[in-house]
Coordinates of C-alpha atoms in Angstrom, one line a residue:
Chain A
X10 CA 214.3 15.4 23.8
X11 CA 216.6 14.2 21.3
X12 CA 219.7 12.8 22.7
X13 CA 221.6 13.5 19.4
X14 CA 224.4 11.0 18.4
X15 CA 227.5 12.2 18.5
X16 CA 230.7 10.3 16.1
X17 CA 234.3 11.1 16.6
X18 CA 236.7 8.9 14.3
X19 CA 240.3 8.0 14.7
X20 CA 242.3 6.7 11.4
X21 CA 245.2 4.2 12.4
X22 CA 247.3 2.1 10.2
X23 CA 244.6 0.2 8.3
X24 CA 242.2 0.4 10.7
X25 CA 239.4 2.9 11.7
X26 CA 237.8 3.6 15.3
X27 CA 234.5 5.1 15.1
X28 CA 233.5 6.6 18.9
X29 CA 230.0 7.4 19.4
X30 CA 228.4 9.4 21.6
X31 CA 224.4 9.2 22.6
X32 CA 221.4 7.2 21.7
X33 CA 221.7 4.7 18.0
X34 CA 218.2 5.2 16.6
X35 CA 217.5 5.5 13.1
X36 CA 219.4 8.6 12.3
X37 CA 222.0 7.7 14.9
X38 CA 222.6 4.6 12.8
X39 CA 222.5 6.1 9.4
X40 CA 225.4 8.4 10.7
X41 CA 227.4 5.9 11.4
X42 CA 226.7 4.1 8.4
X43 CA 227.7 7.3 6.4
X44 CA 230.9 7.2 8.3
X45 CA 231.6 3.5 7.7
X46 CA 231.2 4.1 3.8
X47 CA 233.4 6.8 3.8
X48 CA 236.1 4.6 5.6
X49 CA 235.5 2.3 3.3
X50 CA 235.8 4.3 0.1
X51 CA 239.3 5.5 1.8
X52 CA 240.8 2.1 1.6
X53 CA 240.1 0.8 5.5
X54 CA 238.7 -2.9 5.5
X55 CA 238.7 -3.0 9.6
X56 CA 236.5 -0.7 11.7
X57 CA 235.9 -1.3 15.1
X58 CA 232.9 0.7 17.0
X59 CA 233.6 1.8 20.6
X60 CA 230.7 2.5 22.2
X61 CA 231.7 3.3 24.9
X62 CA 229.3 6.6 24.9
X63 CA 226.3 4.8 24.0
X64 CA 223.9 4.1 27.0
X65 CA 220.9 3.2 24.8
X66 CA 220.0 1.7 21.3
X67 CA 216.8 0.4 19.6
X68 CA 216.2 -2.1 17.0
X69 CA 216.3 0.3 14.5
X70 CA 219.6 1.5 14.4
X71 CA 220.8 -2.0 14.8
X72 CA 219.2 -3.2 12.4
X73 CA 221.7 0.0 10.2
X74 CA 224.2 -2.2 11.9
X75 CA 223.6 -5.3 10.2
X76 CA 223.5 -3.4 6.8
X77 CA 226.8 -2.5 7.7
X78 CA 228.0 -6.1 8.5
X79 CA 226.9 -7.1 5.6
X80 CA 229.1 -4.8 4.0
X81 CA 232.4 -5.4 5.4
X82 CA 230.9 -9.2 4.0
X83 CA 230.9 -8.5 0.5
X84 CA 234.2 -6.6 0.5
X85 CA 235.9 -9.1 3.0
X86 CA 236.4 -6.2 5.5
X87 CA 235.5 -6.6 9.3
X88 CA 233.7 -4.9 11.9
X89 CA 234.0 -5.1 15.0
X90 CA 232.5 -3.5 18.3
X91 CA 234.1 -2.7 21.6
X92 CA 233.1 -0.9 25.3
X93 CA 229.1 -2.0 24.9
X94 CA 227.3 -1.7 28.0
X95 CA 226.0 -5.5 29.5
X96 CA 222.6 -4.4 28.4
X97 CA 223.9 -3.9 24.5
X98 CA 226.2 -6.5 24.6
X99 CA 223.1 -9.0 25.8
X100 CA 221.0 -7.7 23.2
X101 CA 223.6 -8.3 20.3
X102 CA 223.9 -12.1 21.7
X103 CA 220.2 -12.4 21.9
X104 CA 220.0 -11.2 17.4
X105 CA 223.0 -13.4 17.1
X106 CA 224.9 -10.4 15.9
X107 CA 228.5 -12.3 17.7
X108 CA 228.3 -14.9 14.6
X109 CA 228.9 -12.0 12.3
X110 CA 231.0 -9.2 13.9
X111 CA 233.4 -9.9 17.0
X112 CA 233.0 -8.1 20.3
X113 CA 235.8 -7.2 22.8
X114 CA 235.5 -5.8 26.1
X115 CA 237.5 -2.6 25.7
X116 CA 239.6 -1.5 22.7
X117 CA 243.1 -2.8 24.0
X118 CA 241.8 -6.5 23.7
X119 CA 240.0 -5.2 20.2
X120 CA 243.4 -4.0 18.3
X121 CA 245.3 -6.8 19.4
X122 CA 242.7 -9.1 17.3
X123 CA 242.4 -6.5 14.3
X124 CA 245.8 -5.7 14.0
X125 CA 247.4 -8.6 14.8
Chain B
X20 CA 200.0 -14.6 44.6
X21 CA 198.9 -12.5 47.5
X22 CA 199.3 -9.1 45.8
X23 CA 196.1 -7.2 45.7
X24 CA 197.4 -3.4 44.4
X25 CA 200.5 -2.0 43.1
X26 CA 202.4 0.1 45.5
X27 CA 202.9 2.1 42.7
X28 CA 201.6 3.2 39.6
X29 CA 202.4 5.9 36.7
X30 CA 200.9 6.5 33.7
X31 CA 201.8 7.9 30.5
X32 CA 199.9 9.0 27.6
X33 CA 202.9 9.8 24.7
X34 CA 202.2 11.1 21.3
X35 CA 203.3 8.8 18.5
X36 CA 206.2 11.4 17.2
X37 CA 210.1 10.8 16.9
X38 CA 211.9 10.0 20.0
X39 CA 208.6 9.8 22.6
X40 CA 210.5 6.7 23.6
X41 CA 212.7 8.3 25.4
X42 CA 210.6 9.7 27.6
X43 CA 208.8 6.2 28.0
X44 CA 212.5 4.9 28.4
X45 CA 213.4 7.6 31.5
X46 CA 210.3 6.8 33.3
X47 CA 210.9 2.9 33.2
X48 CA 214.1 4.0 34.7
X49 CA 212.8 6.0 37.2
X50 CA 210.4 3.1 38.4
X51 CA 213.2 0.3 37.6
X52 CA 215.8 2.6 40.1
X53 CA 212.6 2.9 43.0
X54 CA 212.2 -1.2 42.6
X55 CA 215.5 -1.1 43.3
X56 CA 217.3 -3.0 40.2
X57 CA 220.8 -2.9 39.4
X58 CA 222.3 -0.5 37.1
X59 CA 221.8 -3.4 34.3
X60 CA 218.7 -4.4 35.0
X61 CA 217.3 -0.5 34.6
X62 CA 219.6 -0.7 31.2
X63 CA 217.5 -3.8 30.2
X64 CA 214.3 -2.2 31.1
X65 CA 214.6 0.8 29.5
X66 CA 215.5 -1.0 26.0
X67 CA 212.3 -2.9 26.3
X68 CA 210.4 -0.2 26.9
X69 CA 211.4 1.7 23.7
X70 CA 210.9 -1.8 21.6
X71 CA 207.6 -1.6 22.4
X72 CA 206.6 1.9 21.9
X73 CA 208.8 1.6 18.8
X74 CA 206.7 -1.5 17.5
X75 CA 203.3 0.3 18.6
X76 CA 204.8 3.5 16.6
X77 CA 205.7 1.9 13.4
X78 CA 202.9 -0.5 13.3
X79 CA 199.6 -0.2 15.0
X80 CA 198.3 2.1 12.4
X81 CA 196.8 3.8 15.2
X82 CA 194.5 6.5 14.5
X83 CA 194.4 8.8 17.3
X84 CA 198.4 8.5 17.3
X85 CA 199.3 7.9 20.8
X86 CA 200.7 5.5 23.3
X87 CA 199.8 4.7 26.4
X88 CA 201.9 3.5 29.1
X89 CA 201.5 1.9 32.5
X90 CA 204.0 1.5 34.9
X91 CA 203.6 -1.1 38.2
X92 CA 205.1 -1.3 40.9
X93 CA 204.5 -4.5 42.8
X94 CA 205.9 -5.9 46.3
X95 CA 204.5 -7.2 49.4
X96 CA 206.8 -6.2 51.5
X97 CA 208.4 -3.8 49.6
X98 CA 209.0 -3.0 45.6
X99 CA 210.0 -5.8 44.3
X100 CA 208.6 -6.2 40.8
X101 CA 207.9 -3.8 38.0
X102 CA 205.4 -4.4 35.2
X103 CA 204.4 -2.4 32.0
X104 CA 201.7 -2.3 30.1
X105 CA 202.4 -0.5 26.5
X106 CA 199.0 -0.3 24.7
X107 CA 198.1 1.0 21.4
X108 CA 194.7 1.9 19.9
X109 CA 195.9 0.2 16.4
X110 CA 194.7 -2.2 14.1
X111 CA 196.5 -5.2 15.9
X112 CA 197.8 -7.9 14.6
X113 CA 198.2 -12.2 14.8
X114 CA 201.3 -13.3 16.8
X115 CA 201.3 -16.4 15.0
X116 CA 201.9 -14.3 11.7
X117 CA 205.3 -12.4 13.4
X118 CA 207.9 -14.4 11.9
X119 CA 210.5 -15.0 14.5
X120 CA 213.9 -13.3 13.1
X121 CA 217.3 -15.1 12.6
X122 CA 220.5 -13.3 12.0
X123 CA 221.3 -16.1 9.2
X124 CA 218.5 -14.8 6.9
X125 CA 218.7 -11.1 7.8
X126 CA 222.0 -10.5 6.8
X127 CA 221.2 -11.4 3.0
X128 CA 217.7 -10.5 3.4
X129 CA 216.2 -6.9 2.3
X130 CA 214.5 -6.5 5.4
X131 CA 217.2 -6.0 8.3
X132 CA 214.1 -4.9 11.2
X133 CA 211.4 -6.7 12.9
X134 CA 213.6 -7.7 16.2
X135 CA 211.2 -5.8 18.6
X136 CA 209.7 -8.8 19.9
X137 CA 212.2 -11.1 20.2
X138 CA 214.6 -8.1 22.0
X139 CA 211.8 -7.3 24.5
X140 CA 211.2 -11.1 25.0
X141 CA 215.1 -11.6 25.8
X142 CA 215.6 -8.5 27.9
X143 CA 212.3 -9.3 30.2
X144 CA 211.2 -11.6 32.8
X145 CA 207.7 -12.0 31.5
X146 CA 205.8 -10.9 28.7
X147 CA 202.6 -11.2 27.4
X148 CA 200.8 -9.8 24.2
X149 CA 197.3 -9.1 23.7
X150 CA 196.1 -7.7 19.9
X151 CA 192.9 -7.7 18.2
X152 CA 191.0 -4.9 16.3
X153 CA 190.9 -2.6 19.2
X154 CA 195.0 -2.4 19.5
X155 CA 197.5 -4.2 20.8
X156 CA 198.8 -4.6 24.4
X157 CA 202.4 -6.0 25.4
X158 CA 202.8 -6.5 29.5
X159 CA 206.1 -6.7 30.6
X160 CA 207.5 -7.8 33.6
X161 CA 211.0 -7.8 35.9
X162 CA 211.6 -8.8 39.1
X163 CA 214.3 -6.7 41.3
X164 CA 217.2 -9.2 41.1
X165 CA 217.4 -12.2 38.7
X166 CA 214.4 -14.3 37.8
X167 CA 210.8 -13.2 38.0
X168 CA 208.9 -13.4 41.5
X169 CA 205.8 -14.5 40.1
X170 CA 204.0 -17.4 41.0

């Protein structure tokens, strides 16, 4: 039953993409978080999320999310989020998650902010 | 309101085990797609549905461990509302005890979760929650297109 999450990350100068693939729940949202750590230990202070592969996501796995916000807080980094379906997009603005981590429409418009 | 019966009606009886809300979440979008919702709408649907078995997972303290679901549909000329009932056999709880979350106090807070509510409240037409000591029952509603065709 398990639509498993799937990661794929791309390193760029100073900045890290993390792709995913397949439902955020709890584990979903701890893998990503394991990922964003370990971008962070190497040095990158700017990650972006594409989700362009993610249909579905509970409160759960968000809530991973905010932990992660929170992080890139304390070390001054940023996170940002890009390709979320209407639905996830809507549900970000309705946790007020915009105030905290910016959200583009696609990742062109995302790297212009983050590496500009 | 002239409706008397739903045109339509499915229901589910889902253990309480990891990822059952999937299967909750594939039915809503079966029913949302025969109402005949957009794409979005069926998006929004099926996130409310796996709040709320999520919420009656993680908190009824149910003892028989299981959820069950019922799925509307409603029309009087044709489908144009779907409703969901999510009920729990749980402990239940007080509404006025949920403490409504802000992002301002999460993000230096401990506790990240306990957005189920207020996501299902946002994604949904109508919703209405009924708890006491035999379980808890959140009704859902969504018209077709924009704005709920209740009266």
């Amino acid at each position: 039953m398990t639509e498993g999450l799937k990661l794929t990350i791309e390193r760029r100068d100073g900045l890290a993409v993390i792709y995913t693939e397949g439902y955020i729940n709890n584990q979903g949202g701890e893998e990503i978080a394991r990922a964003a750590y370990s971008l962070l230990d190497e040095g990158y202070r700017r990650l972006l999320l594409n989700l362009t592969g993610t249909r579905i996501i509970n409160s759960i796995g968000i809530s991973i999310l905010i932990e992660i916000i929170e992080k890139m807080l304390e070390v001054e980094g940023r996170l940002a989020f890009c390709q979320l379906t209407p639905t996830i997009e809507k549900t970000f603005h309705i946790m007020g998650l915009a105030q905290y981590a910016s959200i583009y429409p696609d990742e062109r418009a995302a790297m212009a902010q983050l590496t500009g | 309101m002239t409706e008397r019966s739903p045109l339509r009606e499915v229901t589910l009886v889902l253990p309480m085990a990891p990822d059952m809300e999937l299967v909750a979440s594939q039915a809503a979008s079966a029913l949302a797609s025969f109402v005949g919702m957009s794409a979005d709408r069926v998006d929004e649907v099926r996130m409310a549905v796996v709040e709320a078995c999520i919420n009656a997972f993680e908190h009824s303290h149910s003892e028989d461990r299981h959820v069950d679901i019922t799925f509307r549909v409603w029309g009087e000329k044709g489908p144009d509302r779907l409703e969901i009932e999510v009920h729990d056999g749980g402990v239940g709880f007080s509404l006025a005890d949920v403490e409504d979350p802000h992002i301002e106090k999460k993000i230096r807070s401990g506790r990240k979760r306990g957005w189920g509510l207020k996501i299902i409240q946002g994604l949904m037409d109508e919703v209405r929650i009924l708890s006491g000591s035999r379980g808890t029952t959140v009704i859902m509603s969504k018209a077709r297109g924009g704005g709920s065709q209740e009266s």
